[in-house]
Coordinates of N, CA and C in Angstrom, one line a residue:
X1 N 0.8 -1.2 0.0 CA 0.0 0.0 0.0 C 0.9 1.2 0.0
X2 N 0.6 2.2 -0.9 CA 1.4 3.4 -1.0 C 1.0 4.5 -0.1
X3 N 1.8 5.6 0.0 CA 1.5 6.8 0.7 C 0.3 7.5 0.0
X4 N -0.7 7.9 0.8 CA -1.9 8.6 0.2 C -1.5 9.8 -0.5
X5 N -0.5 10.5 -0.1 CA -0.1 11.8 -0.7 C 0.5 11.5 -2.1
X6 N 0.9 10.3 -2.4 CA 1.5 10.0 -3.7 C 0.5 9.3 -4.6
X7 N -0.7 9.2 -4.2 CA -1.8 8.6 -5.0 C -2.1 9.5 -6.2
X8 N -2.1 9.0 -7.4 CA -2.3 9.8 -8.6 C -3.8 9.6 -9.0
X9 N -4.4 10.8 -9.2 CA -5.8 10.8 -9.7 C -5.8 11.7 -11.0
X10 N -5.9 11.1 -12.1 CA -5.9 11.8 -13.3 C -4.6 12.6 -13.6
X11 N -3.5 12.0 -13.2 CA -2.2 12.6 -13.3 C -1.8 13.6 -12.2
X12 N -2.7 13.8 -11.3 CA -2.4 14.7 -10.2 C -2.3 13.9 -8.9
X13 N -1.5 14.3 -7.9 CA -1.5 13.7 -6.6 C -2.7 14.2 -5.8
X14 N -3.0 13.6 -4.7 CA -4.0 14.0 -3.8 C -3.7 15.4 -3.3
X15 N -2.4 15.7 -3.0 CA -2.0 17.0 -2.5 C -2.2 18.1 -3.5
X16 N -2.0 17.8 -4.8 CA -2.3 18.8 -5.8 C -3.8 19.1 -5.9
X17 N -4.6 18.0 -5.8 CA -6.0 18.2 -5.8 C -6.5 19.1 -4.6
X18 N -5.9 18.8 -3.5 CA -6.3 19.6 -2.3 C -6.1 21.1 -2.5
X19 N -5.0 21.4 -3.2 CA -4.8 22.9 -3.4 C -5.8 23.5 -4.3
X20 N -6.4 22.7 -5.2 CA -7.4 23.2 -6.2 C -8.8 23.0 -5.6
X21 N -9.1 21.9 -5.0 CA -10.4 21.6 -4.5 C -10.3 21.1 -3.0
X22 N -10.1 22.1 -2.1 CA -9.9 21.7 -0.7 C -11.2 21.1 -0.1
X23 N -11.0 20.2 0.8 CA -12.1 19.6 1.5 C -12.3 20.2 2.8
X24 N -13.5 20.3 3.3 CA -13.8 20.8 4.7 C -14.5 19.7 5.5
X25 N -14.3 19.7 6.7 CA -14.9 18.8 7.6 C -16.0 19.6 8.4
X26 N -17.2 19.1 8.4 CA -18.3 19.8 9.1 C -18.7 18.9 10.2
X27 N -18.5 19.4 11.5 CA -18.9 18.6 12.6 C -20.2 19.0 13.1
X28 N -21.2 18.1 13.1 CA -22.5 18.3 13.5 C -22.8 17.7 14.9
X29 N -22.1 16.7 15.2 CA -22.4 16.0 16.5 C -21.2 15.2 16.9
X30 N -21.1 14.7 18.1 CA -20.1 13.8 18.5 C -20.7 12.6 19.2
X31 N -20.3 11.4 18.8 CA -21.0 10.2 19.4 C -20.1 9.5 20.4
X32 N -18.8 9.8 20.4 CA -17.9 9.2 21.3 C -16.7 10.1 21.6
X33 N -16.3 10.1 22.9 CA -15.1 10.9 23.2 C -14.2 10.0 24.1
X34 N -13.0 9.9 23.8 CA -12.0 9.1 24.6 C -12.6 7.7 25.0
X35 N -13.3 7.1 24.1 CA -13.8 5.7 24.3 C -15.1 5.7 25.0
X36 N -15.6 6.9 25.4 CA -16.9 6.9 26.1 C -18.0 7.3 25.1
X37 N -19.0 6.4 25.0 CA -20.1 6.6 24.1 C -21.0 7.6 24.6
X38 N -21.5 8.5 23.7 CA -22.4 9.6 24.1 C -23.8 9.4 23.5
X39 N -24.0 8.2 22.9 CA -25.3 8.0 22.1 C -26.5 8.2 23.0
X40 N -26.5 7.9 24.3 CA -27.7 8.1 25.1 C -27.8 9.5 25.7
X41 N -26.8 10.3 25.5 CA -26.8 11.7 26.0 C -27.7 12.5 25.2
X42 N -28.4 13.5 25.8 CA -29.2 14.4 24.9 C -28.4 15.2 24.0
X43 N -29.0 15.6 22.8 CA -28.3 16.3 21.8 C -27.6 17.5 22.4
X44 N -28.2 18.3 23.3 CA -27.6 19.5 23.8 C -26.3 19.2 24.5
X45 N -26.2 18.1 25.2 CA -24.9 17.7 25.8 C -23.9 17.3 24.8
X46 N -24.3 16.6 23.8 CA -23.4 16.2 22.7 C -22.9 17.4 21.9
X47 N -23.8 18.3 21.7 CA -23.4 19.5 21.0 C -22.4 20.3 21.8
X48 N -22.6 20.5 23.1 CA -21.7 21.2 24.0 C -20.3 20.4 24.0
X49 N -20.3 19.1 23.9 CA -19.1 18.3 23.9 C -18.3 18.6 22.6
X50 N -19.0 18.7 21.4 CA -18.3 18.9 20.2 C -17.8 20.4 20.2
X51 N -18.5 21.3 20.7 CA -18.0 22.7 20.8 C -16.8 22.7 21.7
X52 N -16.8 22.0 22.8 CA -15.6 21.9 23.7 C -14.4 21.4 23.0
X53 N -14.6 20.3 22.1 CA -13.5 19.8 21.4 C -12.9 20.9 20.5
X54 N -13.7 21.7 19.8 CA -13.2 22.7 19.0 C -12.4 23.7 19.8
X55 N -12.9 24.1 21.0 CA -12.2 25.1 21.8 C -10.9 24.5 22.3
X56 N -10.9 23.3 22.9 CA -9.7 22.7 23.5 C -8.6 22.4 22.5
X57 N -9.0 22.1 21.3 CA -8.0 21.7 20.3 C -7.7 22.8 19.3
X58 N -8.3 23.9 19.5 CA -8.1 25.0 18.6 C -8.4 24.7 17.1
X59 N -9.5 24.0 16.9 CA -9.9 23.6 15.5 C -10.5 24.8 14.8
X60 N -10.0 25.0 13.6 CA -10.5 26.0 12.7 C -10.5 25.5 11.3
X61 N -11.0 26.3 10.3 CA -11.1 25.7 8.9 C -9.8 25.1 8.5
X62 N -9.9 23.9 7.9 CA -11.0 23.3 7.2 C -12.0 22.6 8.1
X63 N -11.8 22.6 9.4 CA -12.8 22.1 10.4 C -13.9 23.2 10.6
X64 N -15.1 22.8 10.5 CA -16.2 23.8 10.6 C -17.3 23.3 11.5
X65 N -17.7 24.2 12.4 CA -18.8 23.9 13.3 C -20.0 24.8 12.9
X66 N -21.0 24.3 12.3 CA -22.2 25.1 11.8 C -23.0 25.7 13.0
X67 N -23.6 26.8 12.8 CA -24.5 27.3 13.8 C -25.6 26.3 14.2
X68 N -26.0 26.3 15.4 CA -27.1 25.4 15.9 C -28.3 26.1 16.1
X69 N -29.0 26.4 15.0 CA -30.3 27.2 15.1 C -31.5 26.3 15.1

């Protein structure tokens, strides 16, 4: 198995594609943290947990946290 960065797609590597068509991760919910399942927790607690992860880890684009309206 090769390095993902060297994978060629239409003559371009994945890294070259990322420069032209960057991907973004949109976090809507969190179902598990540090091996602890949160599936039975109310959405409001799971949402607070995912917001906490963004704050604690300094996540910013391409990681995105949509408004919860």
